[in-house]
Every structure is written in structure tokens, then in C-alpha cells.
Short mmCIF file of C-alpha atoms in Angstrom, two decimals:
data_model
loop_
_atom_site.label_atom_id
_atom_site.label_comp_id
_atom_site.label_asym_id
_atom_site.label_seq_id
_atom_site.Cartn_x
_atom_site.Cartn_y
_atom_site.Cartn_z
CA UNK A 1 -10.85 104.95 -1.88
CA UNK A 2 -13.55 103.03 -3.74
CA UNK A 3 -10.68 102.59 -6.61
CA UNK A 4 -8.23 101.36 -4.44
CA UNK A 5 -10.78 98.77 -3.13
CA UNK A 6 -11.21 97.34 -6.45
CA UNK A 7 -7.74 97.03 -6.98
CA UNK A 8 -7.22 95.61 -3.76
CA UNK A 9 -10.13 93.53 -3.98
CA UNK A 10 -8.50 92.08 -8.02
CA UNK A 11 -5.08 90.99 -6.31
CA UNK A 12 -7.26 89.15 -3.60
CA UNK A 13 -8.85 87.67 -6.29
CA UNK A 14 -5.51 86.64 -8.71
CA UNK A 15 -3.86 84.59 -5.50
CA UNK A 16 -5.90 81.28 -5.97
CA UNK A 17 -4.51 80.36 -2.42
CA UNK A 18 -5.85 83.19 -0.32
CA UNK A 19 -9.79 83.16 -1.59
CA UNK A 20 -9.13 78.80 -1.34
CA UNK A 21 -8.48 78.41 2.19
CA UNK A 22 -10.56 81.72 3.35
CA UNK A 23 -13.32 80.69 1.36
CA UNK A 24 -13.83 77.11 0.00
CA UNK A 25 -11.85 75.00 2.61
CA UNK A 26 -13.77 76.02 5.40
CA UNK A 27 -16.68 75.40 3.47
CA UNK A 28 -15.22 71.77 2.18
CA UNK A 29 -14.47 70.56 5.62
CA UNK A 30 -17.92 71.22 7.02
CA UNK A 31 -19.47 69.49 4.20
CA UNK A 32 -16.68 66.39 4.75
CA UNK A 33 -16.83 66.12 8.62
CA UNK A 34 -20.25 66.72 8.44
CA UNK A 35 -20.93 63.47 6.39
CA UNK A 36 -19.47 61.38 9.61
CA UNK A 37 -22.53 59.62 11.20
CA UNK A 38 -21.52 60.79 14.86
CA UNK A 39 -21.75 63.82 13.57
CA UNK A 40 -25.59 64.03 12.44
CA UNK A 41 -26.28 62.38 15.79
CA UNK A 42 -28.49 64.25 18.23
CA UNK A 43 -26.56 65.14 21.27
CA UNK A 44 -28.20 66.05 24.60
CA UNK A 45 -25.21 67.84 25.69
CA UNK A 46 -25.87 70.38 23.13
CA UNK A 47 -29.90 70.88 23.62
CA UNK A 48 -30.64 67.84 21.69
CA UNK A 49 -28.74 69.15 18.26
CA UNK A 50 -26.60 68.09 16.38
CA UNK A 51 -22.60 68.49 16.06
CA UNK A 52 -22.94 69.73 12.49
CA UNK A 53 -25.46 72.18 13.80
CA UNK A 54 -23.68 74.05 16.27
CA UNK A 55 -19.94 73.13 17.09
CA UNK A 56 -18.70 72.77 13.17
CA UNK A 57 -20.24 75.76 11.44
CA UNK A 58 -19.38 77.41 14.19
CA UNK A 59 -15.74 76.34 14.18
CA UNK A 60 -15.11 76.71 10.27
CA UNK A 61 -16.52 80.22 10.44
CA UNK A 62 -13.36 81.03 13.32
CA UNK A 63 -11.56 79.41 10.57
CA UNK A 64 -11.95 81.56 7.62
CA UNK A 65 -11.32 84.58 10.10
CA UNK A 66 -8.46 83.52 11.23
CA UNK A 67 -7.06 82.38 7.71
CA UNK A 68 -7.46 86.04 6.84
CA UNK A 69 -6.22 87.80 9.80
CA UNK A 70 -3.06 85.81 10.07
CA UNK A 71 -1.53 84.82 6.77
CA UNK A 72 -3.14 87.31 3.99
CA UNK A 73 -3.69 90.48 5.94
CA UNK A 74 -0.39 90.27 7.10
CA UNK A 75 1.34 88.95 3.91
CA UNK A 76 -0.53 91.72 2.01
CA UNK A 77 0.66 94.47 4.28
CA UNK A 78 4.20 93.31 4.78
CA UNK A 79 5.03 92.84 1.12
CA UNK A 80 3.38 96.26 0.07
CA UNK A 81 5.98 97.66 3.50
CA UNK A 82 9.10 95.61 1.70
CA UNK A 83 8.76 97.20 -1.55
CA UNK A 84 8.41 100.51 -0.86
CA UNK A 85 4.26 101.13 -1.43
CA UNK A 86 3.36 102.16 1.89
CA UNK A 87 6.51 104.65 1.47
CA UNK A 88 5.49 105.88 -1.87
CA UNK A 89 1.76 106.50 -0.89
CA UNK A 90 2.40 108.95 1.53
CA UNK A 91 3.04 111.13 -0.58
CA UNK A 92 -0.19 111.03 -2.54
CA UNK A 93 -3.82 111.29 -1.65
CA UNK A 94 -3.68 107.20 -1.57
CA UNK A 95 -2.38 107.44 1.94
CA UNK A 96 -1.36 104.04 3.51
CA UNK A 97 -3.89 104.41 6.22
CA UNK A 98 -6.49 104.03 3.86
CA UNK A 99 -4.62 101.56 2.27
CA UNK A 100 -5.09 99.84 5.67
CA UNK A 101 -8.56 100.59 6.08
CA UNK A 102 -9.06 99.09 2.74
CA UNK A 103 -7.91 95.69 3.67
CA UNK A 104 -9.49 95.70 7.09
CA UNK A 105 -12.92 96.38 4.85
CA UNK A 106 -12.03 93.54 2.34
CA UNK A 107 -11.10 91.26 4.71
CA UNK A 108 -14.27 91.85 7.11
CA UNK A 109 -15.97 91.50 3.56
CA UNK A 110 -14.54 87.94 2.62
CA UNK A 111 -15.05 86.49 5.99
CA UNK A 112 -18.93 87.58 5.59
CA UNK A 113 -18.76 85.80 2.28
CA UNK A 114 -17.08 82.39 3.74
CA UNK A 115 -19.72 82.66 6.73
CA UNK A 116 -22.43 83.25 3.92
CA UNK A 117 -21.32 80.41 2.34
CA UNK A 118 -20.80 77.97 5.00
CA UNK A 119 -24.84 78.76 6.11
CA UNK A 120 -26.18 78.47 2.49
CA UNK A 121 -23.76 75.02 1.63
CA UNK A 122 -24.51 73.44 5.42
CA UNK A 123 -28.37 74.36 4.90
CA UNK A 124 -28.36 72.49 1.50
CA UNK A 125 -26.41 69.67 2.38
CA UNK A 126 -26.65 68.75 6.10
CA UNK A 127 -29.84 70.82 6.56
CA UNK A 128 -27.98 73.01 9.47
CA UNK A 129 -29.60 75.82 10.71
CA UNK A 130 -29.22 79.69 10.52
CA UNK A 131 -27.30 81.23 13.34
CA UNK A 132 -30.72 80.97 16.30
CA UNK A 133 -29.62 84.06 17.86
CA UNK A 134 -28.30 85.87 14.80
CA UNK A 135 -27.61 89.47 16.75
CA UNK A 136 -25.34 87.85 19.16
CA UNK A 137 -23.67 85.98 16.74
CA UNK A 138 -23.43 89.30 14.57
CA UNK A 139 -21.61 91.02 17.53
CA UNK A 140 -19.40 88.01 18.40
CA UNK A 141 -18.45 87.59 14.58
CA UNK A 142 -17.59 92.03 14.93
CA UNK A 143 -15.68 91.29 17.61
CA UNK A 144 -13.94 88.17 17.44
CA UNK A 145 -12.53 88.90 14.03
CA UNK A 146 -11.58 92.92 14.89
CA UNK A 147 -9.31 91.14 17.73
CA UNK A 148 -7.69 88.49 15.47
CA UNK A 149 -6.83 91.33 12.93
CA UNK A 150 -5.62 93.41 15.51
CA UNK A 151 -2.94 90.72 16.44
CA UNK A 152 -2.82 89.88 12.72
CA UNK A 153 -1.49 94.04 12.04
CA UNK A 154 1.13 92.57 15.20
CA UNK A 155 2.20 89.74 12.83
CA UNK A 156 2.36 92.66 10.03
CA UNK A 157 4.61 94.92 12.00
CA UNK A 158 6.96 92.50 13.35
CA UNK A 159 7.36 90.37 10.01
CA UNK A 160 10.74 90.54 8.37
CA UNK A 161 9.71 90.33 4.55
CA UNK A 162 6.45 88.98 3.00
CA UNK A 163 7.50 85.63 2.55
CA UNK A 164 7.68 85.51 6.53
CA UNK A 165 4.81 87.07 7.36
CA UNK A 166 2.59 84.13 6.55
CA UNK A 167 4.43 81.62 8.37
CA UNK A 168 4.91 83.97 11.39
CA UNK A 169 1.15 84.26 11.06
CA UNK A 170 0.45 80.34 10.25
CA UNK A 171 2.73 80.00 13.63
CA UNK A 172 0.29 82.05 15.78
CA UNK A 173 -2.80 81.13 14.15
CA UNK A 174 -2.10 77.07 14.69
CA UNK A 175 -1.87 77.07 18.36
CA UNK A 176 -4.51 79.07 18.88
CA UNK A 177 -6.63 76.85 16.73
CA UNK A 178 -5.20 73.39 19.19
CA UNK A 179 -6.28 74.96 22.26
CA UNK A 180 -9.76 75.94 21.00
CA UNK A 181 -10.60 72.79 20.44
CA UNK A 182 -10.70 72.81 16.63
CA UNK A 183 -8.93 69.80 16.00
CA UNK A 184 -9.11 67.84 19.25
CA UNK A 185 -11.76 67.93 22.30
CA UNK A 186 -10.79 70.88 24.56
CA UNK A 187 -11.98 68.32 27.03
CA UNK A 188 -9.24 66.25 26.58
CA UNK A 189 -6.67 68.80 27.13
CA UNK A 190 -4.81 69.12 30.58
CA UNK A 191 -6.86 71.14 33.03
CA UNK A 192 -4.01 74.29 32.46
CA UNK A 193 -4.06 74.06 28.61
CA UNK A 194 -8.01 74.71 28.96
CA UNK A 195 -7.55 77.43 31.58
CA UNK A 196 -4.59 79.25 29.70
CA UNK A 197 -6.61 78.69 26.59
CA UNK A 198 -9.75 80.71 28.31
CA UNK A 199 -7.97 83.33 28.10
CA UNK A 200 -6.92 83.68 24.62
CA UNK A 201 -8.82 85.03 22.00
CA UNK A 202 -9.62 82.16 19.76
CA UNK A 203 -11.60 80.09 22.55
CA UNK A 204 -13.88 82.42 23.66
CA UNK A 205 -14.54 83.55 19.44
CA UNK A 206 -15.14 79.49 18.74
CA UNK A 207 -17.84 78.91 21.79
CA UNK A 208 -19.51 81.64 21.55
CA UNK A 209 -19.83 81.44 17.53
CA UNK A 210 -21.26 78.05 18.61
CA UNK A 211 -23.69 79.43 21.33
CA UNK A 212 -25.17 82.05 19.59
CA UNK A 213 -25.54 79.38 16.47
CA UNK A 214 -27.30 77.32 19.23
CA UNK A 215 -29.56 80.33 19.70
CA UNK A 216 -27.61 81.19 23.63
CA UNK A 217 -26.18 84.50 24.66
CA UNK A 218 -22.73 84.56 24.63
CA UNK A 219 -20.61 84.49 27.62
CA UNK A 220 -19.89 87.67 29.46
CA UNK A 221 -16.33 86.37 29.85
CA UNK A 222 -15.90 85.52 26.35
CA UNK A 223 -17.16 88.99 24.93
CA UNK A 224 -14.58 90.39 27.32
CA UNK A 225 -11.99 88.65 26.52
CA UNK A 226 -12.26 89.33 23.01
CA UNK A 227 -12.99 93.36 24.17
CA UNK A 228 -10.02 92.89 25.73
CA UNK A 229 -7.89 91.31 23.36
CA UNK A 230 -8.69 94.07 20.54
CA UNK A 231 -7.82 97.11 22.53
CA UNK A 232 -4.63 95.75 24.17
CA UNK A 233 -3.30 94.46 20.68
CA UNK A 234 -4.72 97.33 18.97
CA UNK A 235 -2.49 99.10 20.98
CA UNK A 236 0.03 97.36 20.22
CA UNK A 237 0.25 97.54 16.84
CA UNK A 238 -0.31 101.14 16.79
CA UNK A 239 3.03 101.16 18.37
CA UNK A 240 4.76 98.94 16.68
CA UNK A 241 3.83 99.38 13.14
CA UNK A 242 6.13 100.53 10.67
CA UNK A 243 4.93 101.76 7.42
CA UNK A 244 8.36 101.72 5.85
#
């Protein structure tokens, strides 16, 4: 298995896309939007820190972990379906549910990495704290991303080829991201956009990534939500996956 990881971990590393946007663009934006004055402004609304703080490290972090649950985890897994791998490794001691487990390991990996790397770059630069209440936001991070993959091995199953799978992904992963708030004020939203959006996955991840970076507990509702979210789509994709 540790072979296979290597190998997996090499083709990860050959796509210059995947390790850009799951890695350095999250990073990139904080550094950018975190350069805008309002930004660095103390805010009483959020205990008298600061935006680049709490809300964006919190928000580019949901980033990476989404990039990887929705476009390469399911690109990876649908192209290696297409042509026949998952077909041929049954029959050998590679079998694809370790292939699987492999990519669920790397990708858990990489999003440590761009988390890693967003604390170490916001630190230097914008002098943002470490996560205050770094078990909760170690639990949240467990969670939150096992349900996005979960609904990311959906995207996998129910993908056509491998070209598709990242767009099908891109087109689940970009409204999610609208209604948590990640490009516009989830105040500003209509009073049913914010209550649907309670109740998807990617809103509850976001605040409490940015309440546990705030040194809060998260949400009861949030953690189970997101409890809620991996089993039912875990489910789901143990029912709907095809390995060839």
C-alpha cells in the first residue's frame, strides 16, 4: 500500500493544476485579500479581531478541501474507472479499495499541507494567529472534509468520463461556496438562501473553521450537520459506486 501511495502521491504531483489551486491559491488569496485595509481592521463583531484573523483563513482552508474533494478526487477516480484500472486491480493484491483508501489518505494529507501553509504564510505576513481552539478546529477540519469527500466519491460514481467529473464537481462545489458566504456576505443573501444554506454542508464547515480559529466551540448544529452529511452521502456512494 505504501508503494501505491507514492505512486499516487507522483501523479498528484506531475498535474501542476491540482497541487496549484489545492495548495498555493488558497494560500495567494489570503495573502491578497488580506492586504485590503478593511480587512486588518479590528472588528467588534468578531471579539475585537480582525477579518484576516478569523473569517479568511478560515474560509481558504474550506477552500483547499473542497478543491480536492470535488474536482481531483473525483477526476482521479473516474479516469482510473474509464480506463479499465479499477477493473484490472481486482484481480491483484492492489485491490481498488485500497486504491480508494489511498486517495482518501493523500487527499486528507494535502489539505493538512494547504492548512499548514495558510497558518505559517498568514503568521508571516499578516501576523494571523494559530487556530485559538486548535482541538475543535482539528475535529471540525476531520469532519468537514470526510463529508465533502463523501459527496465528492457521489460526483465520482455518477461522472460519465474523467473529463466530466471535474466540472460535475466544479458545478457542486461553486454553489456551495455562494451560499457560505465565501464570495459575498451571507448576510446579504435572502433570508431562505441563508436558511437552505444552514443546512448544507459547506456553511456549517466555513463558521465553524472560523469559530474555533476565533478560539469558540463549534456549533452543535454545525457538527451535526456535517455528522449528518457524511453518513447519509457515505451511504450513498456506497451504493452508487461503480468500480468498472
Amino acid at each position: 500500500m505504501s508503494k501505491l501511495f507514492t505512486v499516487e502521491a507522483k501523479l498528484y504531483l506531475r498535474d501542476p493544476v491540482a497541487p496549484f489551486f489545492s495548495l498555493l491559491l488558497p494560500v495567494v488569496l489570503l495573502l491578497a485579500l488580506g492586504s485590503i485595509p478593511t480587512l486588518r481592521q479590528v472588528s467588534p463583531e468578531l471579539g475585537n479581531m480582525r477579518p484576516v484573523d478569523t473569517y479568511l483563513p478560515g474560509m481558504m482552508s474550506m477552500l483547499a478541501v473542497m478543491t480536492l474533494a470535488f474536482t481531483v478526487l473525483p477526476a482521479a477516480l473516474t479516469t482510473y474507472r474509464e480506463s479499465g484500472v479499477l477493473r484490472r486491480m481486482s484481480t491483484t493484491p492492489a485491490s481498488p479499495a485500497k486504491l480508494l483508501a489511498v486517495h482518501l489518505i493523500l487527499i486528507v494529507l494535502v489539505s493538512v499541507l494547504a492548512i499548514a501553509a495558510i497558518v505559517v504564510a498568514g503568521y508571516l505576513v499578516h501576523d494571523v494567529a494559530v487556530p485559538r481552539n486548535l482541538p475543535g478546529f482539528l475535529l471540525v477540519f476531520v469532519l468537514g472534509s470526510a463529508s465533502l469527500m463523501a459527496i465528492g466519491l457521489i460526483v465520482a460514481a455518477l461522472a460519465p468520463s474523467g473529463k466530466a467529473a471535474p466540472g460535475i464537481g466544479s458545478a457542486v462545489m461553486f454553489p456551495l461556496m455562494f451560499v457560505s458566504g465565501m464570495w459575498f456576505p451571507r448576510e446579504t443573501m435572502p433570508e431562505w438562501l441563508q436558511r437552505i444554506g444552514d443546512y448544507l454542508p459547506a456553511v456549517p464547515f466555513g463558521q465553524a473553521m472560523r469559530d474555533t480559529w476565533a478560539g469558540s466551540a463549534p456549533a452543535v448544529h454545525d457538527l451535526v450537520v456535517m455528522a449528518i452529511t457524511l453518513v447519509v452521502a457515505s451511504l450513498v456512494a456506497a451504493r452508487v459506486f461503480r468500480w468498472e
